[in-house]
XYZ file of C-alpha atoms in Angstrom:
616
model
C -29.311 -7.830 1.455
C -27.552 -5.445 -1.191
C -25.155 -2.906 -0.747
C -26.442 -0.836 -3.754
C -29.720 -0.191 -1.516
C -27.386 2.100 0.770
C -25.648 3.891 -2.692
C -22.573 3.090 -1.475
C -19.629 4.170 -4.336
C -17.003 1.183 -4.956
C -14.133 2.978 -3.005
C -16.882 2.845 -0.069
C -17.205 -1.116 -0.282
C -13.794 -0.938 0.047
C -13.211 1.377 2.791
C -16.256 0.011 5.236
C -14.033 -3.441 4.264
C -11.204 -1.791 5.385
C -12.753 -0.494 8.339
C -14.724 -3.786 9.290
C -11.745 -5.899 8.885
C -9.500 -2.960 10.995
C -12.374 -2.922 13.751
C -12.688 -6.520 13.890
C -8.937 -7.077 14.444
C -9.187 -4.298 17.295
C -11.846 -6.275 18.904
C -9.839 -9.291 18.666
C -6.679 -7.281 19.969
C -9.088 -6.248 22.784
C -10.150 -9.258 23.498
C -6.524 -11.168 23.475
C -5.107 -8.264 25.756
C -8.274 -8.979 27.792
C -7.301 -12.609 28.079
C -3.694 -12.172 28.723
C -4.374 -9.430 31.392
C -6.748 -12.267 32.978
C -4.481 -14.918 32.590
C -1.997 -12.871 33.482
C -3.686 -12.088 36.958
C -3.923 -15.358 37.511
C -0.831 -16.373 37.022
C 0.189 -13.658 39.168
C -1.873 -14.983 41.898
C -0.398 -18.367 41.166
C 2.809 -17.074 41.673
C 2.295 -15.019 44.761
C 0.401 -17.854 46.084
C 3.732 -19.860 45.265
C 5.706 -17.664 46.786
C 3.641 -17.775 49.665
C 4.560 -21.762 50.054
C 8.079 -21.137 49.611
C 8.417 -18.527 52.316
C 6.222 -20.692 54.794
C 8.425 -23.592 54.235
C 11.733 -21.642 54.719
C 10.270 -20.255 57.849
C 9.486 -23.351 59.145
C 12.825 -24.680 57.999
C 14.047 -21.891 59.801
C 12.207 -22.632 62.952
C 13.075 -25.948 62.754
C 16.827 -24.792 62.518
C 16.912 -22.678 65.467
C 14.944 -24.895 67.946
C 17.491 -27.493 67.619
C 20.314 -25.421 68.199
C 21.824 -24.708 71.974
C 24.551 -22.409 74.024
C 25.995 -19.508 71.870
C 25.058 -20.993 68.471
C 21.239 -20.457 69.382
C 22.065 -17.354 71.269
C 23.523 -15.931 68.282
C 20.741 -17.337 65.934
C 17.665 -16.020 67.637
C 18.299 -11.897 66.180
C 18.775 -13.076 62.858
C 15.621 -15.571 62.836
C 13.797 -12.374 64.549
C 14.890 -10.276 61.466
C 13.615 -13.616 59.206
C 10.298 -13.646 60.739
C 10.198 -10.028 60.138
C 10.581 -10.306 56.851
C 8.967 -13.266 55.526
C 5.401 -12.821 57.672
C 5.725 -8.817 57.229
C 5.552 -9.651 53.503
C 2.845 -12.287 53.366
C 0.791 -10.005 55.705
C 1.649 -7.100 52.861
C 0.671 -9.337 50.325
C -2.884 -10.444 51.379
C -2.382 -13.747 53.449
C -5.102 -14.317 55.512
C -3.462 -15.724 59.245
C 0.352 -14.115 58.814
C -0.698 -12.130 62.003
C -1.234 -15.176 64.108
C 1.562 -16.844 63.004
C 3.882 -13.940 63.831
C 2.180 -13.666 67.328
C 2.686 -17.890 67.951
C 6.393 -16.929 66.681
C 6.718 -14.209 69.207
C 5.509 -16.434 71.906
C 7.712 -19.614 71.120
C 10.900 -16.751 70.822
C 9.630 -15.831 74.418
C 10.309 -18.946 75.585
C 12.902 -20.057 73.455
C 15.106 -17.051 74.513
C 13.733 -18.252 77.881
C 15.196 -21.803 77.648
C 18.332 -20.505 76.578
C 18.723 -18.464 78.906
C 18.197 -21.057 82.103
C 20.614 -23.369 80.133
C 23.726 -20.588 79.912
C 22.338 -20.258 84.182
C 22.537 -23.807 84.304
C 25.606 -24.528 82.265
C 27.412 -26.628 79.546
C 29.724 -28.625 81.735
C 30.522 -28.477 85.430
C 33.155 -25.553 84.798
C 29.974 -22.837 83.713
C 27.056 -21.405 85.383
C 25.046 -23.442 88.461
C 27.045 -26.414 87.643
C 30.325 -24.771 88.685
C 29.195 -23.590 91.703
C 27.749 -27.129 91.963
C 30.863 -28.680 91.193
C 32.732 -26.293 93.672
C 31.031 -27.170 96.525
C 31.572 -30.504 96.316
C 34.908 -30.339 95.396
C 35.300 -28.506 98.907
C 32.959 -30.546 100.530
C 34.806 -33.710 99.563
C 38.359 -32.159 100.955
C 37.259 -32.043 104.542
C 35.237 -34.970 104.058
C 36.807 -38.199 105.414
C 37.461 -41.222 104.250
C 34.972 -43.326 105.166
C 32.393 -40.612 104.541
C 33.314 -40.668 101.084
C 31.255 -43.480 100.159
C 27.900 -41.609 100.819
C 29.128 -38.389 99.223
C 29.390 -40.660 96.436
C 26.441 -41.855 96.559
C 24.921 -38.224 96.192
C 27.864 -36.819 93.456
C 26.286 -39.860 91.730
C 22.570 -38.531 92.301
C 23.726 -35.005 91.178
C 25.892 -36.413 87.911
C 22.238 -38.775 87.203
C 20.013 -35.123 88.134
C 22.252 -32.671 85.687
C 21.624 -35.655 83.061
C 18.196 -36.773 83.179
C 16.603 -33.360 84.638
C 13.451 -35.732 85.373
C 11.561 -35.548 88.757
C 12.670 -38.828 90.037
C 16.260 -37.395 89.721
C 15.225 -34.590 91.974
C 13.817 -36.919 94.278
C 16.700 -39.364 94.408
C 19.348 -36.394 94.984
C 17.460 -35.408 97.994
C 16.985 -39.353 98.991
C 20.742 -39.154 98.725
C 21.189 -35.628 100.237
C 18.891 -37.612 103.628
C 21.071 -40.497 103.684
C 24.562 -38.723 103.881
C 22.855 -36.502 106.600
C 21.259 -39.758 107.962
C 25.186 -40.745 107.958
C 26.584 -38.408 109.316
C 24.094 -37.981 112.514
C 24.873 -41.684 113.038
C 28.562 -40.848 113.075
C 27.943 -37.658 115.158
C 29.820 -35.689 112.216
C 26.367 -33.707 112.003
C 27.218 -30.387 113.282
C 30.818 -30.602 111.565
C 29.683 -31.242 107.903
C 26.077 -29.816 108.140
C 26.577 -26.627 107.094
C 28.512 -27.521 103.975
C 26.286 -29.792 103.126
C 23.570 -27.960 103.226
C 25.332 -25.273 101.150
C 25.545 -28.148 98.305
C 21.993 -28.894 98.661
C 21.094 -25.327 98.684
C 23.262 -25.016 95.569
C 21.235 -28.390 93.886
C 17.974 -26.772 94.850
C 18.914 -23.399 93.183
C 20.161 -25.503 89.403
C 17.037 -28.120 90.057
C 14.755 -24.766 89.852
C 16.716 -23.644 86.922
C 16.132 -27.236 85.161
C 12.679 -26.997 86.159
C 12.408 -23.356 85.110
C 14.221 -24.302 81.697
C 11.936 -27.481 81.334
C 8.586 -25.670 81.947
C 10.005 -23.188 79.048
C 10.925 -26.230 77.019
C 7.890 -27.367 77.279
C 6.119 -24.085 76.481
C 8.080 -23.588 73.534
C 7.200 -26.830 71.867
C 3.740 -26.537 72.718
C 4.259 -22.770 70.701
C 6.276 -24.916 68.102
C 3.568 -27.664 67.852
C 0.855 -24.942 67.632
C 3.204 -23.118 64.783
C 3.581 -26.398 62.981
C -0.369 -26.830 62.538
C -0.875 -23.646 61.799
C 1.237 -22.978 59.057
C -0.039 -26.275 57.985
C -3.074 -24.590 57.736
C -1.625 -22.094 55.755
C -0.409 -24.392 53.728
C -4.199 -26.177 52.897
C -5.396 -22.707 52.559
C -2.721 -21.985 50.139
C -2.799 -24.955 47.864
C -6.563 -24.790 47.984
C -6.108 -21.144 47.041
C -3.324 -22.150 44.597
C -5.769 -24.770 42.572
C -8.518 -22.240 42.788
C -6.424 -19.984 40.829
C -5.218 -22.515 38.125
C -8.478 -23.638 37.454
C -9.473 -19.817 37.359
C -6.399 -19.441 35.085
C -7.640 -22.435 32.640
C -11.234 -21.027 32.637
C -9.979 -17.565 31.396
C -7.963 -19.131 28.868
C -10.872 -21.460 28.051
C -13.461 -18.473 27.413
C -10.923 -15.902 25.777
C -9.969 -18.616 23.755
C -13.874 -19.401 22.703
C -14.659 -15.587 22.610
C -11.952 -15.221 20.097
C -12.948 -17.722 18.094
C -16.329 -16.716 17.718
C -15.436 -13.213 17.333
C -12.509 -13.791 14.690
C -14.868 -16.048 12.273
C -17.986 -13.002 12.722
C -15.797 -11.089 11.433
C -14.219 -12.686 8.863
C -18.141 -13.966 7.958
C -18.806 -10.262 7.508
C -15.340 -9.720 5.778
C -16.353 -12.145 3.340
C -19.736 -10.817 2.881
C -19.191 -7.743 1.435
C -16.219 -8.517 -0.355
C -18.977 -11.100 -1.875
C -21.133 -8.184 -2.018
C -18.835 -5.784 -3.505
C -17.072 -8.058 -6.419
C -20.867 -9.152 -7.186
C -21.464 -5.573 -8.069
C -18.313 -4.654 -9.430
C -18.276 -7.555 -11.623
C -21.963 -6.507 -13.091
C -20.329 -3.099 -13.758
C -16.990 -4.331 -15.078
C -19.213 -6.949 -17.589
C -21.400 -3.934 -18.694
C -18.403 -1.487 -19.373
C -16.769 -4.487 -21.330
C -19.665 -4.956 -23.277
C -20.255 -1.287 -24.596
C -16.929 -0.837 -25.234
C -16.878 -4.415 -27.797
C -20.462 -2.925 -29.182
C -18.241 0.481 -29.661
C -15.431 -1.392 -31.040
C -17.876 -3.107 -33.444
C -18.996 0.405 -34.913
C -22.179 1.128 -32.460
C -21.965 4.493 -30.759
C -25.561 5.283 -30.237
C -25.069 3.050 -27.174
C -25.347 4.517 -23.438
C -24.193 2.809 -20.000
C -26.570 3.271 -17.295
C -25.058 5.632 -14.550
C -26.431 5.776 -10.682
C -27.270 9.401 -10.507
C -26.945 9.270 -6.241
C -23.729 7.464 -6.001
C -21.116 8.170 -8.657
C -18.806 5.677 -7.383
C -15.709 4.760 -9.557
C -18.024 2.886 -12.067
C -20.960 5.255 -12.394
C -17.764 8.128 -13.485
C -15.968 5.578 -15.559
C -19.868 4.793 -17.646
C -20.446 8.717 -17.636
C -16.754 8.804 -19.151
C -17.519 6.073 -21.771
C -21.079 7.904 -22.641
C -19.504 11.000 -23.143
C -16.480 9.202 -25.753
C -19.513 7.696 -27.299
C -21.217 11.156 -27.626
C -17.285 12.565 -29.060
C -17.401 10.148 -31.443
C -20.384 10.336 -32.510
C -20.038 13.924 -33.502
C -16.385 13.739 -34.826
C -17.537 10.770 -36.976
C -20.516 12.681 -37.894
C -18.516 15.758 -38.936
C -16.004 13.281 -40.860
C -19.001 11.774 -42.989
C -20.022 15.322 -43.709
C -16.671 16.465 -44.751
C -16.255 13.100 -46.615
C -19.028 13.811 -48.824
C -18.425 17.387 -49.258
C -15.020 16.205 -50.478
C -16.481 13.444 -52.875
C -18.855 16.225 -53.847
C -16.063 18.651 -54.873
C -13.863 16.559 -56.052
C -16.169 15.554 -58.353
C -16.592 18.904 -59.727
C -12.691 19.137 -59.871
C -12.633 16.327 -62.168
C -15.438 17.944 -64.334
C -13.465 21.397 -64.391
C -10.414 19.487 -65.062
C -11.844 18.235 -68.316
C -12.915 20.834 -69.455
C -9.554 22.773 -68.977
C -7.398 19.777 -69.988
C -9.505 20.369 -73.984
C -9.961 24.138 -73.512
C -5.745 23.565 -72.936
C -5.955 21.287 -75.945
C -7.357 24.013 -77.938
C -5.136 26.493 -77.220
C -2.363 24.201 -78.324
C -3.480 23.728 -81.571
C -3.964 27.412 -81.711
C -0.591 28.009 -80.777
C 0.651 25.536 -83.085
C -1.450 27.408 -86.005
C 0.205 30.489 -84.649
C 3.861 29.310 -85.209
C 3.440 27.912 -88.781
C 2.078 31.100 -89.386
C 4.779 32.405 -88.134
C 7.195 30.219 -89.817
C 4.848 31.163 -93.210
C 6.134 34.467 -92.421
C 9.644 33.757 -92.433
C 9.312 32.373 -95.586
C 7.277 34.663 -97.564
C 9.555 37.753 -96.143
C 11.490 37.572 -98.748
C 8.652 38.262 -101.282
C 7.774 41.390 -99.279
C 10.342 43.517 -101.093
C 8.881 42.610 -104.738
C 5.360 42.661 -103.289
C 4.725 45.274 -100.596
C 0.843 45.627 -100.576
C 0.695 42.018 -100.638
C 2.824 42.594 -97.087
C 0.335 45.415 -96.157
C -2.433 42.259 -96.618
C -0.341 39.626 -94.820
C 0.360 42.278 -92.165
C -2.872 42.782 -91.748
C -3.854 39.152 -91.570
C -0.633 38.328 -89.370
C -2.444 41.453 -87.200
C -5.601 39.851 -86.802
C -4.116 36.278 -86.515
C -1.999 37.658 -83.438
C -5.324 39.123 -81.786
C -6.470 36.158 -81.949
C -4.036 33.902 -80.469
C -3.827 36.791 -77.691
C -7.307 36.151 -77.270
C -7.384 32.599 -77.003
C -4.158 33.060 -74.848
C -6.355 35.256 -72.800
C -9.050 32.625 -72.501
C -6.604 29.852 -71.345
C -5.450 32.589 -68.936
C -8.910 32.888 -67.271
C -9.473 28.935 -66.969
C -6.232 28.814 -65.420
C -7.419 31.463 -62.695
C -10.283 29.325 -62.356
C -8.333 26.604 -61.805
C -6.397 28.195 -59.261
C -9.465 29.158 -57.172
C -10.562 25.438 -57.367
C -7.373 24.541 -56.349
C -7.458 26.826 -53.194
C -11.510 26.061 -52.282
C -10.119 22.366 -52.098
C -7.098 23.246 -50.314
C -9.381 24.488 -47.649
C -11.488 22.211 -47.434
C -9.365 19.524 -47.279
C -7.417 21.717 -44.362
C -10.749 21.801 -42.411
C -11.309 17.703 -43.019
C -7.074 17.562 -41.462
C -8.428 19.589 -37.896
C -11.434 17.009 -38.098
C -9.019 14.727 -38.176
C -7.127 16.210 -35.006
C -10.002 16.481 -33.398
C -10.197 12.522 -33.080
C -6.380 12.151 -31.961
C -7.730 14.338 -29.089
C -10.732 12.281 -28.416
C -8.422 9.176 -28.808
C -6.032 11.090 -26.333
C -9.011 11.408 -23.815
C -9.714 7.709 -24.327
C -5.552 6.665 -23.449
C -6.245 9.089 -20.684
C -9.555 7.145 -19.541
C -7.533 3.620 -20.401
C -4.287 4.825 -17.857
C -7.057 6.066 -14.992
C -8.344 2.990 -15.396
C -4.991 0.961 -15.078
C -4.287 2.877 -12.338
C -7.581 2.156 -10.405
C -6.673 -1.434 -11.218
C -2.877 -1.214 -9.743
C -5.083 0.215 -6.689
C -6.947 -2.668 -6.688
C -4.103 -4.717 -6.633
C -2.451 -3.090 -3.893
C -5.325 -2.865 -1.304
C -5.542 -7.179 -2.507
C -2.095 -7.705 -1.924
C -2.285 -5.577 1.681
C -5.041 -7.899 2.396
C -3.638 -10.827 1.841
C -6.053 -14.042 1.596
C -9.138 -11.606 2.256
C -8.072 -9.397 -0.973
C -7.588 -12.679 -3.430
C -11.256 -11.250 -4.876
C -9.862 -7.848 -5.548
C -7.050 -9.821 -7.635
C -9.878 -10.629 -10.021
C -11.786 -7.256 -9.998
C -7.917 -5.596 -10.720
C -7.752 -8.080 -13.302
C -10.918 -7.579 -15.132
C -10.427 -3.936 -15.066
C -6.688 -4.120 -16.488
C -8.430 -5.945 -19.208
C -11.100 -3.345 -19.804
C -8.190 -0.652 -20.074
C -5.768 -3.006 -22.573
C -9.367 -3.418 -24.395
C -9.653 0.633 -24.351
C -6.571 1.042 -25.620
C -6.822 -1.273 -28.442
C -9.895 0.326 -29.545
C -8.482 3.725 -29.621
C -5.474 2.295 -31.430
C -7.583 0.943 -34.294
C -9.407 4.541 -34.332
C -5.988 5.946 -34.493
C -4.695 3.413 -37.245
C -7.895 4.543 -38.893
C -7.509 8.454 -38.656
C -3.929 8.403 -39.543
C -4.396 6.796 -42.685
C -6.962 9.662 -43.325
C -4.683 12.256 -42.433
C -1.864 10.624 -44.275
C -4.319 10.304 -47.594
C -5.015 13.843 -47.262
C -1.764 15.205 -46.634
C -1.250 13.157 -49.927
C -3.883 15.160 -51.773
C -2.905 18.541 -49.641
C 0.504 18.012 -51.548
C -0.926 17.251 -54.828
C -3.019 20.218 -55.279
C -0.065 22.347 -54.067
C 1.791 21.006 -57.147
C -0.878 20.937 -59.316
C -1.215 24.809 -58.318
C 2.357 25.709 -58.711
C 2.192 24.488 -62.072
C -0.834 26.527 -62.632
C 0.833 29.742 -61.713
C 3.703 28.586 -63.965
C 1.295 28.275 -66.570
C -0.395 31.627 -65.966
C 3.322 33.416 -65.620
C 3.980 31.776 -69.064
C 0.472 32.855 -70.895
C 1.159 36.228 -69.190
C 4.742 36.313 -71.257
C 2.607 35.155 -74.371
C 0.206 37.915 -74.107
C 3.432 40.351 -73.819
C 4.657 38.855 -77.015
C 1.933 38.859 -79.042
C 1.193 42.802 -77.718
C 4.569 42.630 -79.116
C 3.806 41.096 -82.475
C 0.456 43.469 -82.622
C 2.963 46.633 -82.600
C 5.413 45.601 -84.924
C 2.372 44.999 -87.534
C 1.352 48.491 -86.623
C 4.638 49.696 -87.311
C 4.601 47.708 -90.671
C 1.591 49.276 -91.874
C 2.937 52.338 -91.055
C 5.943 51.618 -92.995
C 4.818 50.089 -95.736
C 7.123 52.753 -97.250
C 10.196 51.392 -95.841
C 9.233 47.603 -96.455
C 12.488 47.197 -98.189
C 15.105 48.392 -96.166
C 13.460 46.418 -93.170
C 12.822 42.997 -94.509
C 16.141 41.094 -92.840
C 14.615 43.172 -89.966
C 11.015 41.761 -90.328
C 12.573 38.650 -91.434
C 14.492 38.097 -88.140
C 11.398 39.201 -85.967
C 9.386 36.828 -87.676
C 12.215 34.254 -86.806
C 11.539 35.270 -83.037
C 8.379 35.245 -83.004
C 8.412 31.471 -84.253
C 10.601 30.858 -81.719
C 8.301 32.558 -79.077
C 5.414 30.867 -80.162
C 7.466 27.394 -80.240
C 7.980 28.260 -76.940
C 4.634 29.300 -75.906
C 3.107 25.929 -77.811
C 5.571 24.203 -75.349
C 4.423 25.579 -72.184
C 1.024 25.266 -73.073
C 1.418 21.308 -73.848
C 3.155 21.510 -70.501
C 0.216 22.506 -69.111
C -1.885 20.836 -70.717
C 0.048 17.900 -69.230
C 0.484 19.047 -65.721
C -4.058 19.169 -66.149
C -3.884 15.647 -67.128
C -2.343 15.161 -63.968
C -4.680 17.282 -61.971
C -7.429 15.160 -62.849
C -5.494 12.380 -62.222
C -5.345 13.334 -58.087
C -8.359 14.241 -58.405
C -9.994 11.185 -59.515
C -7.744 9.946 -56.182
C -9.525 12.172 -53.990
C -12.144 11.022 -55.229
C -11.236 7.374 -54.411
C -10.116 8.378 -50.821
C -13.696 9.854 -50.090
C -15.351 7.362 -51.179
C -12.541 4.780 -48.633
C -13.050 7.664 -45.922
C -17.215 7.280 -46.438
C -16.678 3.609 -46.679
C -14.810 3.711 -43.186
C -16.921 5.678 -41.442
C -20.261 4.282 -42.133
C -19.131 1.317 -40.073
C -20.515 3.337 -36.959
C -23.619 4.251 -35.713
C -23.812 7.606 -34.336
């Protein structure tokens, strides 16, 4: 299985990682809450089943409690025990427990009888000063003050019976007070005291009778209520097996859920980290390939070969496919800024050739004119020193006036020549200027492609600080990433040292030209200089052709004028000193002008050298 079947971008990889891995703990959060929540239910049930123990106990401890108390103390006892039972069965029958009802009913029953028992013992009495015993007590009391003293003996016999009856409360005790009860009457009929102590005694036995029903009354209730007891006893014992059966039910329930969540989450947490792993496999596969490519045209780029092209996924542009279009199209930049460098490279070796060729013939056309000039001034020096044989020999003067007159048109002329090859120059000078202005925006033109590259390099960086940061966020899962980030870091730092050699490269071309750029500026100032200077010349010797006139004219007056001439001639040797001087200086500054330009030259053929190293 691939994920490049589905044309899914790299950011996608990452995000259905994302989302797999977010999912995947969700189901596992599910699936724990699930588990709690069951374990928690049972361990609720445990507990209420617990509780259920505890409050059975206490009420029985309760029970217990109460049955064994007597008189006031068990009076008092039974509303509160009443309120107990209220509360401790109303609440298991609340909660669920199966059999609170018929324990509350066998409760009612046994407080029946309880409150019962307690009752016949306050009738009965604590001691022979309360209830039936009293009145027991007082009868005899009275009996035995009109009894005599013989009789007492038999009376005794029967107190005895009645002391033995109140403390065993037993059948036979019945039977032997009224065996007793017979035998005083028995007595007394023998003594013929019969009709005397009858009636009293028959008063005592009536009062016996009346406390042996309430002992039998109280026993019969006894009796009941431990029956009721006995009967409450098993049956909360009951409960109790019911309960502790229901109570290990529920903890092996509890284990069981904790066994399975504890399975399910296992199996579900290493799925998903299976498929976690799987497409982070699957994704630094791919990115990898793409990384390896992008690393490879970029070296082969580096190395000088441009003509090369990444393949790009035309359906899924992911991060990659934009970053190969991106590289393609710096390729394709290149290509055409190199292209237009190699074209202005040779255009430049091309003209600066014919500079050089110009130059030549300027630097001996300037040679010329020097040793014109310097005729010039030793004719004018010749001058000087034949004016003072113009006074003795004044058509001789009208001669050398006219060949001075025809020597200064022809200096003027060749002045006027030197003139025109300095315009020449001049243009030259400016064509190249231009040209080598055009080659300087070629030049810019790569600092912005190299710009675009840095630009490329620090998206690229950035995409691997991404990288980093979704690795880091997934902890051991993103360690994979970590590589991917790190690969790509090392694209961008290879990127950016590629542009920086491209930069090191068009610097040095803009910083050769800017050379030449101020070379020709100098080597056109000095042009102009020289053109100002042949312009002055001209003037002069315009100058020189006028006086001559006006020496022809006044040939007449050749005399008077010949410290006049004289000093004019002086001048005009010092003019044409000056004019032989600033022609040499030209000369000179030409020499120098074909000196840059044989450096141009040079730098073309570096800046051709340089840029045939790629293939566009």
């Amino acid at each position: 299985m691939s994920l490049s079947r589905f044309k899914l971008g790299f950011k996608q990889n990452l995000m259905l990682v994302v989302v797999l891995t977010v999912v995947g703990f969700a189901a596992l959060i599910f699936l724990s809450i699930s588990s709690l929540n069951s374990q928690s239910r049972a361990a609720e049930r445990v507990d209420t089943l617990g509780r259920w123990v505890i409050d059975l106990s206490s009420l029985r401890s309760e029970v217990s409690t109460v049955s064994r108390l007597s008189g006031k103390a068990a009076e008092a006892a039974l509303p509160e025990f009443q309120a107990t039972q209220d509360r401790i069965l109303g609440g298991l029958s609340a909660q669920g427990m199966r059999g609170a009802e018929e324990l509350d009913a066998t409760l009612d029953t046994w407080l029946v009888s309880q409150s019962a028992v307690i009752k016949d013992a306050q009738a009965i009495g604590n001691n022979n000063a309360e209830g039936q015993r009293k009145v027991v007590a007082d009868r005899q009391a009275e009996f035995l003050e009109t009894l005599f003293s013989f009789m007492r003996k038999p009376f005794q016999k029967m107190q005895d019976s009645i002391a033995a009856l109140i403390e065993q409360r037993s059948p036979e005790s019945f039977d032997a007070f009224r065996a007793a009860k017979s035998e005083l009457r028995q007595t007394l009929v023998e003594l013929d005291f019969v009709d005397t102590f009858d009636a009293p005694l028959e008063e005592i036995a009536t009062e016996v009778e009346a406390l042996i029903s309430l002992i039998q009354h109280q026993n019969q209730e006894a009796v009941s209520a431990e029956a009721q007891l006995k009967q409450f006893n098993q049956q909360v014992d009951q409960r109790f097996e019911q309960v502790l059966a229901q109570l290990e039910q529920a903890r092996n329930d509890a284990d069981s859920a904790s066994k399975t969540a504890r399975t399910t989450i296992l199996i579900a947490g290493i799925g998903v980290a299976a498929a976690v792993l799987l497409l982070l496999m699957l994704t630094l596969k791919r990115s990898t390939t793409a990384l390896n490519t992008t690393v490879t045209s970029l070296e082969k780029v580096a190395a000088g070969d441009l003509e090369l092209r990444l393949p790009v996924s035309e359906g899924r542009q992911d991060e990659f496919d934009r970053l190969g279009v991106a590289v393609n199209h710096l390729n394709e930049q290149l290509g055409s800024v190199l292209n237009s460098v190699k074209e202005s490279s040779s255009q430049l070796q091309h003209m600066s050739t014919e500079l050089s060729d110009t130059l030549k013939t300027q630097i001996a056309e300037s040679e010329q004119t020097e040793s014109e000039t310097g005729s010039v001034a030793a004719a004018a020096e010749e001058i000087s020193q034949t004016v003072a044989e113009m006074a003795n020999a004044s058509e001789e003067t009208n001669r050398l006036s006219g060949e001075a007159e025809a020597a200064t048109e022809k200096g003027g002329a060749v002045i006027t020549g030197a003139l025109g090859s300095l315009e020449q120059i001049s243009a030259l000078f400016a064509r190249i200027h231009d040209e080598l202005n055009r080659l300087n925006e070629a030049s810019s033109r790569v600092d912005g492609v190299t710009d675009m590259i840095n630009g490329l390099a620090e998206q690229t960086n950035l995409l691997a600080l991404n990288a980093a940061i979704e690795a880091a966020r997934a902890g051991e899962a993103g360690r994979g990433f970590s590589v991917v980030a790190d690969e790509v870091r090392s694209l961008a730092e290879k990127t950016v040292s590629a542009t920086s050699s491209i930069n090191d490269i068009n610097n040095n071309m803009q910083g050769q030209m800017n050379q030449i750029l101020r070379a020709m500026e100098d080597g056109q100032h000095q042009v102009n200089e020289s053109r100002s200077q042949g312009g002055e010349a001209i003037h002069e010797m315009e100058q020189i052709r006028s006086l001559f006139g006006e020496v022809s004219d006044r040939n007449q007056q050749q005399a008077a004028s010949i410290e006049q001439i004289a000093a004019t001639a002086q001048s005009i040797a010092h003019s044409m000193n000056a004019v032989l001087d600033n022609v040499s200086r030209g000369s000179e500054r030409t020499r120098e002008i074909g000196g840059f330009s044989t450096e141009v030259v040079s730098h073309a053929d570096n800046l051709q050298t340089m840029t045939s190293r790629f293939r566009c």
